[in-house]
Coordinates of C-alpha atoms in Angstrom, one line a residue:
M24 CA 85.3 247.1 164.1
A25 CA 86.3 249.5 161.4
G26 CA 82.9 249.4 160.2
E27 CA 81.6 249.9 163.6
Q28 CA 83.4 252.8 163.9
L29 CA 82.6 254.6 160.2
E30 CA 78.8 253.4 160.9
S31 CA 79.2 255.9 164.1
T32 CA 80.9 258.3 162.6
R33 CA 78.2 258.5 159.8
L34 CA 75.4 258.9 162.6
A35 CA 77.6 261.5 164.1
L36 CA 77.6 263.4 161.2
R37 CA 74.0 263.1 160.5
E38 CA 73.4 264.4 164.0
A39 CA 75.4 267.5 163.5
V40 CA 74.0 268.5 160.0
A41 CA 70.4 268.0 161.6
E42 CA 71.3 270.2 164.7
A43 CA 73.3 272.9 161.7
E44 CA 70.0 272.9 160.0
R45 CA 67.9 272.7 163.7
A46 CA 70.6 275.7 164.7
A47 CA 70.1 277.9 161.2
E48 CA 66.6 277.2 161.5
L49 CA 66.3 278.8 165.1
A50 CA 68.9 281.5 164.2
R51 CA 66.5 282.4 161.0
L52 CA 63.4 282.4 163.0
L53 CA 65.3 284.5 165.9
D54 CA 66.3 286.7 162.8
A55 CA 62.6 287.1 162.1
A56 CA 61.7 287.9 165.9
Q57 CA 64.2 290.5 166.4
T58 CA 62.9 292.0 162.7
K59 CA 59.2 292.0 164.1
I60 CA 60.2 293.4 167.2
A61 CA 61.6 296.3 165.6
E62 CA 59.4 296.5 163.4
A63 CA 56.5 296.7 166.7
E64 CA 59.0 298.5 168.3
H65 CA 58.8 301.3 165.5
A66 CA 55.3 300.6 165.0
T67 CA 54.9 301.7 168.7
A68 CA 56.6 304.7 168.2
E69 CA 54.7 306.0 165.0
L70 CA 51.7 305.4 167.4
R71 CA 52.6 307.3 170.2
G72 CA 53.3 309.8 167.8
V73 CA 50.2 309.5 166.4
Q74 CA 48.5 309.3 170.0
E75 CA 50.5 312.3 170.8
R76 CA 49.9 314.1 167.7
L77 CA 45.7 313.2 168.0
S78 CA 45.8 314.3 171.9
E79 CA 47.4 317.6 170.4
T80 CA 45.0 317.9 168.2
E81 CA 41.7 317.1 170.0
K82 CA 43.3 320.0 172.4
R83 CA 43.5 322.3 169.7
L84 CA 39.9 320.9 168.8
E85 CA 38.7 321.8 172.0
A86 CA 40.3 325.3 172.0
A87 CA 38.2 325.8 168.8
H88 CA 35.0 325.1 170.4
T89 CA 35.9 327.3 173.1
A90 CA 36.5 329.9 170.8
E91 CA 33.5 329.1 168.8
E92 CA 31.3 329.3 172.0
R93 CA 32.6 332.5 172.7
L94 CA 32.6 333.7 169.5
R95 CA 29.1 332.7 169.6
R96 CA 28.1 334.3 172.9
D97 CA 29.9 337.7 171.7
L98 CA 27.3 337.2 168.4
A99 CA 24.4 336.9 170.5
E100 CA 25.2 339.9 173.3
Q101 CA 26.0 341.9 169.8
R102 CA 22.7 341.0 168.0
Y103 CA 21.0 341.4 171.6
Q104 CA 22.5 345.0 171.8
A105 CA 21.3 346.0 168.4
E106 CA 18.0 345.1 168.9
V107 CA 18.3 347.3 172.0
A108 CA 19.4 350.3 170.3
K109 CA 16.5 349.7 167.7
W110 CA 14.1 349.4 170.2
K111 CA 15.0 352.6 172.0
L112 CA 15.0 354.4 168.4
S113 CA 11.6 353.6 168.3
S114 CA 10.9 354.4 171.6
V115 CA 12.2 358.0 171.2
Q116 CA 10.6 358.0 167.3
V117 CA 7.0 357.0 169.2
A118 CA 7.3 359.2 172.2
R119 CA 4.7 362.3 172.1
W120 CA 6.9 365.1 173.3
S121 CA 8.9 363.3 169.8
R122 CA 6.4 363.5 167.3
I123 CA 5.5 367.1 168.8
G124 CA 8.6 368.1 167.6
D125 CA 8.3 366.3 164.1
A126 CA 5.0 368.1 163.6
L127 CA 6.0 371.7 164.7
K128 CA 9.5 371.6 162.4
T129 CA 7.2 370.2 159.4
G130 CA 4.7 372.3 159.5
K131 CA 6.0 375.8 160.9
S132 CA 5.6 377.0 157.3
N133 CA 1.9 375.5 156.5
P134 CA -0.9 375.9 159.3
V135 CA -3.1 373.0 157.7
R136 CA 0.1 370.1 158.4
L137 CA 1.0 371.5 161.8
A138 CA -2.5 371.0 162.8
R139 CA -2.8 368.0 161.0
G140 CA 0.3 367.0 162.5
L141 CA -0.2 368.3 165.9
R142 CA -3.5 366.1 166.0
G143 CA -1.7 363.2 165.0
A144 CA 0.7 363.6 168.1
A145 CA -1.9 363.9 170.4
R146 CA -3.2 360.4 169.4
P147 CA -1.7 357.5 171.6
A148 CA 1.3 355.3 170.0
K149 CA 1.8 351.5 171.2
R150 CA 5.2 351.6 172.7
P151 CA 7.6 348.7 171.0
V152 CA 7.7 345.7 173.4
A153 CA 11.5 345.5 174.7
P154 CA 13.8 342.7 173.2
K155 CA 14.8 340.2 175.5
R156 CA 17.6 338.2 175.8
Q157 CA 17.8 334.7 173.7
P158 CA 19.7 331.9 175.0
V159 CA 22.8 330.7 173.2
S160 CA 22.2 328.1 170.9
Q161 CA 24.2 325.1 171.3
K162 CA 25.7 323.2 168.4
G163 CA 25.7 319.8 170.4
A164 CA 22.2 320.6 171.5
D165 CA 20.8 320.3 167.3
R166 CA 22.0 316.7 167.6
S167 CA 20.2 315.9 170.4
A168 CA 17.1 317.7 168.7
A169 CA 17.5 315.5 165.7
A170 CA 17.5 312.4 167.4
A171 CA 14.7 313.8 168.7
A172 CA 12.5 314.4 166.1
S173 CA 13.8 311.7 164.3
F174 CA 11.6 309.5 166.6
Q175 CA 8.3 311.8 165.7
A176 CA 5.3 310.9 164.1
T177 CA 5.7 311.4 160.6
T178 CA 2.3 310.4 158.6
S179 CA -0.7 312.5 159.1
T180 CA -3.2 311.0 156.8
R181 CA -4.8 307.9 157.2
T182 CA -7.1 305.9 154.3
V183 CA -10.0 304.4 155.7
G184 CA -12.3 302.5 152.8
G185 CA -10.7 304.9 150.4
T186 CA -12.0 307.6 152.2
S187 CA -8.4 310.0 153.5
V188 CA -8.9 311.3 156.8
K189 CA -6.3 313.5 158.4
L190 CA -5.1 314.2 161.4
K191 CA -2.9 315.7 163.6
P192 CA 0.2 312.9 164.8
F193 CA 0.7 312.6 168.5
R194 CA 3.6 313.9 169.9
V195 CA 6.1 311.7 171.3
P196 CA 7.6 312.7 174.2
T197 CA 11.7 313.3 174.8
G198 CA 12.3 313.0 178.6
P199 CA 12.6 313.0 181.8
N200 CA 13.3 309.5 182.4
T201 CA 12.6 307.4 185.4
R202 CA 16.6 306.7 186.5
P203 CA 18.9 309.2 185.9
H204 CA 21.3 307.3 187.6
L205 CA 21.6 304.8 185.3
T206 CA 23.2 304.7 181.1
V207 CA 22.4 302.1 179.5
A208 CA 23.8 301.6 175.7
V209 CA 21.1 300.2 173.3
V210 CA 20.4 297.8 170.2
A211 CA 16.8 297.9 169.3
E212 CA 14.2 298.4 166.7
P213 CA 11.5 301.3 167.0
H214 CA 9.4 299.3 169.7
A215 CA 11.5 297.8 171.8
E216 CA 13.4 301.1 171.9
A217 CA 9.9 303.0 172.6
L218 CA 9.4 300.8 176.0
L219 CA 12.9 301.7 177.2
R220 CA 13.9 304.9 176.1
Y221 CA 12.4 306.5 179.2
E222 CA 13.5 304.1 181.9
W223 CA 17.3 305.4 182.0
R224 CA 19.7 307.7 179.9
Q225 CA 19.7 305.4 177.0
S226 CA 22.3 305.4 174.1
A227 CA 21.4 304.1 170.8
G228 CA 22.3 304.7 167.0
F229 CA 25.8 303.1 167.1
T230 CA 26.8 300.8 164.6
P231 CA 29.7 298.1 164.4
K232 CA 32.6 300.5 163.5
D233 CA 31.7 303.3 165.4
F234 CA 30.7 301.9 168.9
A235 CA 33.7 302.6 170.7
R236 CA 34.0 306.8 170.4
V237 CA 30.1 306.7 171.0
L238 CA 29.9 304.7 174.0
A239 CA 33.3 306.3 175.4
A240 CA 31.5 309.5 175.8
E241 CA 29.4 308.6 178.6
V242 CA 30.2 304.8 179.6
P243 CA 27.4 302.8 180.0
H244 CA 26.3 300.3 182.8
L245 CA 24.6 298.3 180.8
L246 CA 24.3 297.1 177.0
V247 CA 20.7 295.3 176.0
V248 CA 20.9 294.4 172.3
E249 CA 17.5 293.2 170.8
S250 CA 17.2 290.3 168.2
V251 CA 16.8 292.8 165.3
T252 CA 16.2 291.5 162.5
E253 CA 17.1 295.4 160.6
G254 CA 19.9 297.9 160.8
P255 CA 23.7 297.4 160.9
W256 CA 23.7 295.0 163.5
A257 CA 21.2 292.4 162.2
E258 CA 24.1 290.6 160.4
E259 CA 26.2 290.8 163.1
L260 CA 23.2 288.6 165.3
R261 CA 22.3 286.3 162.6
E262 CA 26.3 285.4 162.5
P263 CA 28.5 287.0 165.3
G264 CA 31.1 288.9 163.7
E265 CA 33.9 291.1 164.7
G266 CA 31.5 294.0 165.2
L267 CA 29.5 292.0 168.1
N268 CA 32.4 290.2 169.5
A269 CA 34.5 293.3 169.4
L270 CA 31.5 295.3 171.3
L271 CA 30.8 292.5 174.0
A272 CA 35.3 292.6 174.7
W273 CA 35.2 296.5 175.3
C274 CA 32.3 295.9 177.7
A275 CA 33.9 293.1 179.5
E276 CA 36.9 295.4 179.7
R277 CA 34.9 298.0 181.6
G278 CA 32.3 295.2 183.5
I279 CA 29.7 296.9 181.7
R280 CA 26.8 293.7 182.1
T281 CA 25.4 292.6 178.7
V282 CA 22.0 291.3 178.2
F283 CA 20.5 289.6 174.9
W284 CA 16.8 290.3 174.5
H285 CA 15.2 287.8 172.3
T286 CA 12.0 289.6 171.2
G287 CA 11.2 287.5 168.0
G288 CA 12.0 284.9 165.8
D289 CA 13.4 281.4 166.1
V290 CA 15.3 280.8 169.0
E291 CA 18.0 278.5 166.9
R292 CA 18.5 282.0 164.9
S293 CA 19.9 283.4 167.8
V294 CA 21.3 280.9 170.2
A295 CA 25.1 281.9 168.6
A296 CA 25.0 285.4 169.4
A297 CA 22.7 285.0 172.5
R298 CA 25.9 282.4 174.0
L299 CA 28.1 285.4 173.7
F300 CA 26.0 287.4 176.2
E301 CA 26.1 287.2 179.9
H302 CA 21.9 287.0 180.2
I303 CA 19.4 285.9 178.2
V304 CA 15.7 287.2 178.2
T305 CA 13.1 286.7 176.0
A306 CA 10.0 288.8 176.0
L307 CA 7.8 285.4 174.6
P308 CA 7.1 283.4 177.5
R309 CA 6.2 280.0 175.3
S310 CA 9.8 280.5 173.8
V311 CA 11.2 279.9 177.6
A312 CA 11.7 275.9 177.1
A313 CA 13.3 276.1 173.9
W314 CA 15.8 278.9 175.7
G315 CA 16.6 276.4 178.4
A316 CA 16.8 273.6 176.4
A317 CA 19.3 275.4 173.9
L318 CA 21.7 276.7 177.1
A319 CA 21.7 273.1 178.4
S320 CA 23.1 271.4 175.6
W321 CA 25.9 273.8 175.4
E322 CA 28.6 273.9 177.5
P323 CA 30.5 276.8 177.5
E324 CA 34.3 277.4 177.6
S325 CA 36.7 277.3 180.0
G326 CA 36.6 280.3 182.3
R327 CA 33.7 281.2 181.3
R328 CA 29.6 281.0 182.6
A329 CA 26.8 279.6 181.1
P330 CA 24.3 282.9 180.6
S331 CA 21.4 283.1 182.8
L332 CA 18.0 283.4 181.4
G333 CA 14.8 285.3 182.1
L334 CA 12.0 286.9 181.1
L335 CA 11.4 290.9 180.0
P336 CA 7.8 290.9 178.1
F337 CA 7.0 293.5 176.5
A338 CA 4.5 296.1 178.5
V339 CA 2.6 299.4 178.2
Q340 CA 5.6 302.3 178.7
P341 CA 3.2 305.3 180.3
R342 CA 5.3 308.0 178.6
V343 CA 4.1 306.8 175.3
H344 CA 1.1 304.2 176.3
N345 CA -1.5 306.6 177.7
P346 CA -4.7 308.1 177.1
L347 CA -3.6 311.6 176.3
P348 CA -5.8 312.1 173.2
L349 CA -5.2 313.7 170.1
A350 CA -6.5 316.9 168.6
G351 CA -10.0 317.1 167.7
D352 CA -12.8 314.4 167.9
R353 CA -12.0 310.5 167.9
F354 CA -12.6 309.0 164.2
D355 CA -16.5 308.2 164.4
R356 CA -16.1 304.2 163.6
V357 CA -15.0 301.2 165.0
L358 CA -12.2 300.1 162.6
T359 CA -10.3 296.5 162.5
L360 CA -7.1 296.4 163.5
D361 CA -5.7 296.1 160.2
E362 CA -7.3 299.1 159.2
L363 CA -6.2 300.6 162.1
L364 CA -2.2 299.3 161.7
P365 CA -1.0 299.1 157.9
G366 CA 2.4 297.7 157.6
H367 CA 4.3 300.9 156.8
L368 CA 3.2 303.1 159.6
S369 CA 6.3 303.5 162.0
Y370 CA 6.3 302.7 165.5
P371 CA 5.4 306.8 166.2
D372 CA 2.8 307.3 163.8
V373 CA 1.4 303.8 165.6
L374 CA 1.1 305.5 168.7
T375 CA -1.1 308.2 166.5
S376 CA -3.6 305.6 165.4
Y377 CA -4.1 304.1 168.6
R378 CA -5.7 307.2 169.8
W379 CA -7.8 308.0 166.6
P380 CA -10.5 305.2 166.4
R381 CA -13.9 305.1 168.2
A382 CA -13.2 301.7 168.8
V383 CA -10.9 298.6 167.3
D384 CA -12.1 295.2 166.8
C385 CA -9.0 293.4 167.5
P386 CA -9.3 289.0 166.0
P387 CA -8.7 286.1 168.3
G388 CA -5.2 285.2 168.3
T389 CA -3.7 288.9 168.8
E390 CA -1.3 289.6 171.4
A391 CA -1.9 290.7 174.6
W392 CA 1.0 293.5 174.5
R393 CA -0.7 295.0 171.6
L394 CA -4.6 294.6 173.7
A395 CA -3.0 296.0 176.5
E396 CA -1.4 299.9 174.2
L397 CA -4.5 300.1 172.8
A398 CA -6.0 299.8 176.0
A399 CA -3.8 301.7 177.9
C400 CA -4.4 305.2 174.9
G401 CA -8.0 304.7 175.9
T402 CA -9.7 303.0 172.7
P403 CA -12.0 300.7 173.3
I404 CA -11.7 297.0 172.3
A405 CA -14.6 295.1 170.4
S406 CA -17.7 297.5 170.9
S407 CA -20.3 296.0 170.8
R408 CA -22.6 298.8 170.3
P409 CA -24.0 299.9 166.9
S410 CA -22.4 301.7 164.2
D411 CA -24.9 304.4 164.5
P412 CA -26.5 304.6 167.6
A413 CA -30.3 306.3 168.0
P414 CA -29.5 309.6 169.6
E415 CA -31.5 309.4 172.1
S416 CA -29.0 306.8 173.3
A417 CA -26.1 308.0 171.6
A418 CA -24.8 310.1 175.1
A419 CA -25.5 306.7 177.1
A420 CA -23.5 304.6 174.2
A421 CA -20.8 307.1 174.4
D422 CA -20.6 306.8 178.4
A423 CA -20.5 302.6 178.8
D424 CA -17.7 303.2 175.8
A425 CA -16.2 305.0 178.0
R426 CA -16.2 302.8 181.3
R427 CA -15.3 300.3 179.8
A428 CA -12.5 301.6 177.8
H429 CA -11.1 303.2 181.6
V430 CA -11.6 299.7 183.2
A431 CA -9.6 297.8 180.2
L432 CA -7.3 300.6 181.1
R433 CA -6.7 300.6 184.5
Q434 CA -5.9 296.8 183.6
A435 CA -3.5 297.5 181.2
Y436 CA -1.5 299.2 183.8
G437 CA -2.3 296.7 186.6
S438 CA -0.8 294.0 184.1
G439 CA 2.8 295.6 184.9
T440 CA 4.0 298.6 183.4
M441 CA 7.7 298.6 181.4
T442 CA 8.8 300.5 184.4
Q443 CA 8.6 297.7 186.4
K444 CA 9.4 295.1 184.2
V445 CA 12.7 297.0 183.8
D446 CA 12.7 297.1 187.6
D447 CA 13.0 293.1 187.7
L448 CA 15.5 293.1 184.9
L449 CA 17.9 295.3 187.1
D450 CA 17.9 293.1 190.1
A451 CA 18.5 290.1 188.2
V452 CA 21.5 291.4 186.7
G453 CA 23.0 293.1 189.9
L454 CA 22.1 296.8 189.0
P455 CA 20.3 299.2 191.4
S456 CA 16.5 299.6 190.3
A457 CA 15.9 302.9 192.4
R458 CA 13.5 305.2 191.3
A459 CA 11.1 307.9 192.7
T460 CA 8.1 306.6 194.0
L461 CA 4.2 308.2 194.3
N462 CA 3.9 307.2 197.9
I463 CA 0.8 309.6 198.8
S464 CA -0.3 311.2 202.3
V465 CA -4.2 311.7 202.4
I466 CA -5.9 314.9 204.5
M467 CA -9.7 314.4 205.9
I468 CA -11.2 316.6 208.2
D469 CA -13.9 314.3 209.5
R470 CA -17.8 316.8 209.3
G471 CA -19.2 314.8 211.9
D472 CA -19.8 310.8 210.4
L473 CA -16.2 309.3 211.0
G474 CA -17.4 306.1 209.8
H475 CA -18.1 307.9 205.9
T476 CA -15.1 310.1 206.4
L477 CA -12.8 306.3 206.7
A478 CA -14.9 304.1 204.3
Q479 CA -13.7 306.6 201.9
V480 CA -9.9 305.8 202.5
A481 CA -9.3 302.8 203.5
P482 CA -10.2 300.7 200.5
Q483 CA -7.5 303.2 198.5
K484 CA -4.1 301.6 197.4
G485 CA -0.5 303.6 197.5
V486 CA -1.9 305.3 201.1
V487 CA 1.0 305.6 203.4
Q488 CA 0.1 308.4 205.7
L489 CA -3.6 309.4 206.8
V490 CA -3.5 312.9 208.3
L491 CA -7.2 312.7 210.0
L492 CA -8.2 315.9 211.8
S493 CA -11.3 315.2 214.0
D494 CA -13.6 315.6 217.1
A495 CA -14.6 312.2 217.6
P496 CA -13.7 311.1 221.3
D497 CA -12.4 307.5 219.4
A498 CA -11.3 308.7 216.1
A499 CA -7.4 307.6 216.8
E500 CA -8.4 304.3 217.4
R501 CA -11.3 304.1 214.4
A502 CA -8.8 304.9 212.1
R503 CA -6.4 302.7 213.2
A504 CA -8.4 299.7 213.1
A505 CA -9.7 300.8 209.9
M506 CA -6.3 301.5 207.9
P507 CA -4.4 298.7 206.9
D508 CA -1.5 298.3 208.8
R509 CA 1.1 299.7 206.3
V510 CA -0.8 302.6 206.5
D511 CA 0.8 305.7 209.2
V512 CA -2.4 307.2 211.3
V513 CA -1.7 311.2 212.9
V514 CA -5.2 312.3 213.9
R515 CA -5.5 315.6 214.9
P516 CA -8.6 317.6 216.7
A517 CA -9.8 319.8 214.5
D518 CA -9.5 323.7 215.7
P519 CA -12.7 325.7 215.6
G520 CA -10.9 328.6 215.6
L521 CA -9.3 327.8 211.8
T522 CA -10.4 328.1 208.6
T523 CA -10.8 324.8 206.5
G524 CA -7.3 326.3 204.6
G525 CA -5.9 326.9 208.1
Q526 CA -6.4 323.5 208.9
L527 CA -5.3 322.1 206.0
D528 CA -2.1 324.2 206.4
R529 CA -1.5 322.8 209.5
A530 CA -1.9 319.1 208.4
L531 CA 0.1 319.1 205.3
D532 CA 2.9 320.1 207.5
L533 CA 2.5 316.4 209.1
C534 CA 2.6 314.6 205.7
Q535 CA 5.3 312.9 204.8
G536 CA 4.4 311.1 201.2
D537 CA 5.8 312.5 197.7
L538 CA 2.2 313.3 196.9
V539 CA -0.6 314.7 199.2
A540 CA -4.2 314.1 198.6
V541 CA -7.1 316.3 199.7
M542 CA -10.0 314.3 200.3
D543 CA -14.0 316.1 201.0
A544 CA -15.1 313.9 204.1
R545 CA -18.8 314.8 202.4
D546 CA -18.3 313.1 199.1
A547 CA -17.8 309.9 197.9
Y548 CA -14.8 308.2 196.6
G549 CA -14.3 304.8 194.5
E550 CA -11.5 302.0 195.7
H551 CA -9.1 303.2 192.5
Y552 CA -10.0 306.4 192.6
L553 CA -6.4 307.4 194.3
T554 CA -4.8 304.5 191.7
D555 CA -6.3 306.2 189.0
L556 CA -5.7 309.5 189.9
A557 CA -1.6 308.9 190.6
R558 CA -1.1 307.5 187.5
A559 CA -1.3 310.8 185.5
F560 CA 1.7 311.4 187.4
L561 CA 3.4 308.8 184.9
F562 CA 2.9 310.4 181.9
T563 CA 2.0 314.4 182.2
T564 CA 4.7 317.3 183.4
A565 CA 2.0 318.4 185.9
D566 CA 2.9 319.3 189.4
I567 CA -1.1 319.1 190.5
V568 CA -3.7 316.5 189.3
G569 CA -7.5 316.2 190.0
K570 CA -10.6 316.5 187.8
A571 CA -12.7 318.9 186.5
A572 CA -14.1 316.2 184.8
F573 CA -16.5 314.6 187.7
Y574 CA -20.1 313.0 188.4
A575 CA -22.3 314.8 191.1
H576 CA -25.4 313.7 192.8
L577 CA -28.0 316.3 193.8
R578 CA -29.9 314.6 196.7
D579 CA -33.3 317.0 196.3
V580 CA -33.8 316.2 193.1
A581 CA -32.4 312.5 192.7
A582 CA -30.4 313.3 189.9
T583 CA -27.1 312.9 189.0
V584 CA -25.2 315.1 186.6
L585 CA -21.9 315.0 184.6
R586 CA -20.0 318.6 185.2
Q587 CA -17.9 319.8 182.2
P588 CA -17.5 316.5 180.5
A589 CA -15.1 317.4 178.1
A590 CA -12.6 318.3 180.4
E591 CA -11.0 315.0 180.8
Y592 CA -7.2 314.0 180.1
S593 CA -6.1 318.1 179.7
Y594 CA -4.0 320.7 181.4
L595 CA -6.7 323.2 183.1
P596 CA -6.8 326.3 184.8
E597 CA -8.4 324.5 187.6
V598 CA -9.5 321.5 189.5
A599 CA -12.3 320.4 192.3
G600 CA -10.2 320.8 195.5
A601 CA -11.8 317.6 196.9
T602 CA -10.0 315.7 193.9
L603 CA -6.7 317.4 194.6
L604 CA -3.6 315.3 194.4
A605 CA -0.3 317.1 194.1
R606 CA 3.5 317.2 194.9
R607 CA 4.0 317.6 198.2
T608 CA 7.5 319.8 197.4
V609 CA 5.1 322.0 195.4
L610 CA 1.9 322.1 197.5
R611 CA 4.2 323.5 200.9
G612 CA 5.5 326.0 198.7
L613 CA 2.3 327.6 197.4
G614 CA 0.7 326.8 200.6
F615 CA -3.3 327.2 201.6
A616 CA -5.1 330.1 201.7
D617 CA -6.8 330.9 205.2
V618 CA -10.3 330.8 204.3
S619 CA -13.4 328.3 204.6
E620 CA -14.8 328.8 201.3
G621 CA -13.0 328.8 198.0
W622 CA -9.6 327.9 199.0
D623 CA -9.6 325.6 196.1
E624 CA -9.9 328.2 194.0
V625 CA -7.2 330.2 195.5
L626 CA -5.2 328.1 195.1
M627 CA -5.6 327.5 191.6
R628 CA -5.0 331.4 191.0
Q629 CA -1.5 330.8 192.6
C630 CA -0.6 328.0 190.5
R631 CA -1.7 330.4 187.5
T632 CA 0.5 333.2 188.7
D633 CA 3.7 330.6 189.5
G634 CA 3.3 328.6 186.5
V635 CA 2.1 326.0 188.2
K636 CA 0.7 322.7 186.0
V637 CA -2.3 321.6 186.4
F638 CA -3.7 318.2 184.8
S639 CA -7.2 317.1 185.1
A640 CA -7.7 313.3 185.1
D641 CA -10.6 310.8 183.7
R642 CA -14.1 312.2 185.3
F643 CA -14.4 308.4 187.7
G644 CA -13.8 307.1 190.9
Y645 CA -15.2 310.1 192.5
V646 CA -19.2 311.7 193.5
C647 CA -19.4 315.4 194.7
L648 CA -22.8 314.9 197.1
R649 CA -24.9 317.6 197.9
D650 CA -28.3 318.5 199.2
H651 CA -28.3 320.7 196.2
D652 CA -26.1 323.3 194.8
S653 CA -27.2 325.3 191.5
R654 CA -23.2 325.8 190.9
L655 CA -22.5 322.5 189.6
L656 CA -25.6 322.5 187.1
G657 CA -23.5 324.9 185.6
S658 CA -21.7 323.0 182.4
A659 CA -23.2 319.6 183.4
R660 CA -25.1 317.2 181.7
L661 CA -27.5 315.0 183.0
V662 CA -26.5 311.6 183.0
D663 CA -29.7 310.4 185.3
Y664 CA -32.5 310.8 187.7
G665 CA -30.7 307.4 190.5
P666 CA -27.8 306.5 192.2
P667 CA -24.3 308.1 191.0
A668 CA -22.3 304.9 191.6
P669 CA -23.0 302.8 188.9
H670 CA -21.9 305.4 186.4
A671 CA -19.1 306.9 188.6
L672 CA -17.6 304.3 190.9
I673 CA -16.6 301.9 188.5

């Protein structure tokens, strides 16, 4: 009995000792926790103090910036006033009465000097030009200008067959963008960045260390990260690290959608990083199956959805892939792709090379996007004509190349631009893809042959409205029957008491499209005429587009001529009135002159006076038809004795 009590006492003692040890451990842990809490409170207090000091520093910095701006404005004003004072002094000094006074003073004791001085004072003197206020330089603008300049072409020399050729680099445009309401943070290499940078307000150039500071200046709606292989994010994408995880967490806290864009390399290399994003898109259709298999074999963490999968292929970006030419003639040789694009060229230099040669011979297997970019720049691909055509066939061969290049350009744009691909992306991620449209209202005055008039406009694409002025009794019914259902048809009788300009002005008030086209019922228009012409608004800053280079056919001699062949793709003082396509708001501001002959010439003069930019597009899709017209022969080249359609209506 005593033994049992002793054993029971021993067990109780052991339990008491263990309980005491646990209590001591808990006390130690409690002391450690309290110490950490105290340290955290101390750190919080220090952080609060740092934040207060930072806030105060930011306020002082803002005040310093304000003072700096004020001083900059004051300095600019003082410089302007100094220039004004110098100008006033110079104006007084060159005034005739002042020069006569100087001559009298210096020649009062010397008749010869007096006569010479008076003779010089009598001559008219050029007055100095009054100074103008210069805009105050903004410090913040330096950074954006430097960023834009960093994407410009840098190499102006190309070497082919040991021969060095100097050319003027293509100037990459800096704005505006398609969707100014949307801000997107982008991690991309130069090629992909060039495709995306005009689609929205783009934030780029941030690194894993400074993204929070850079992106906080304008919080984006979307993050797009390409599968880059170089730069500060390349290592993060090979093996997701703290920088990538912090960036995605920062986006998640602010509800910013995230997209991973696979543009090259093995799928397996990118899977680990891509799984962290909400959406995955690939530029390579052949990789969709591999991405689907990789995602199917992965189980997302609890509470997290698997990324969606879609396509975002490379496509033509109108702002950089367009037929705007380089200064000077093209290099008169057919180059291989390797000769055209040596490996050391940056992408802005590639955009210059695209526009350089007479034609490019591309080998089988060349990427479709590369062929589309070349075609969009107006360069013929795989020319079949000889390197040195016979003199008598040189013009015909050049025309054939131009036709082939124009058809390829149309097909490149028809396969879908980057703007259209981005529309699909934004719809997929749930962001608004709204952007300005280029819907067209067409004005036509029937000249007695309503069938020919309607045949010119009915096949056109992009038309939302036809405003037809016709005296035919059944004009409304025939027009509605000829035009597609989507087109709003407005028919009004022609007013014989009005001039051609007056009738056009009345018709303009009825137009509702973003663009307004004036088509001449006497002439011939190809089915792609308006889509080809409207394309120029995608890559120019013009408000009026038309044709200064165009084909004409003179029936009396059955001759087809090409008017001003060198006037394609350039800003010019005027274009033909029958090829006019203008922004409706601009055209309403200008109005049409109340004249019948030369209304287009008056309009062009008004454009020059008001500083409205006018752009001459390609030569195709339109033929000016006349029985005889001596004016058409000026600046024209004979193309053929025969019908114009094979040359112009392609």
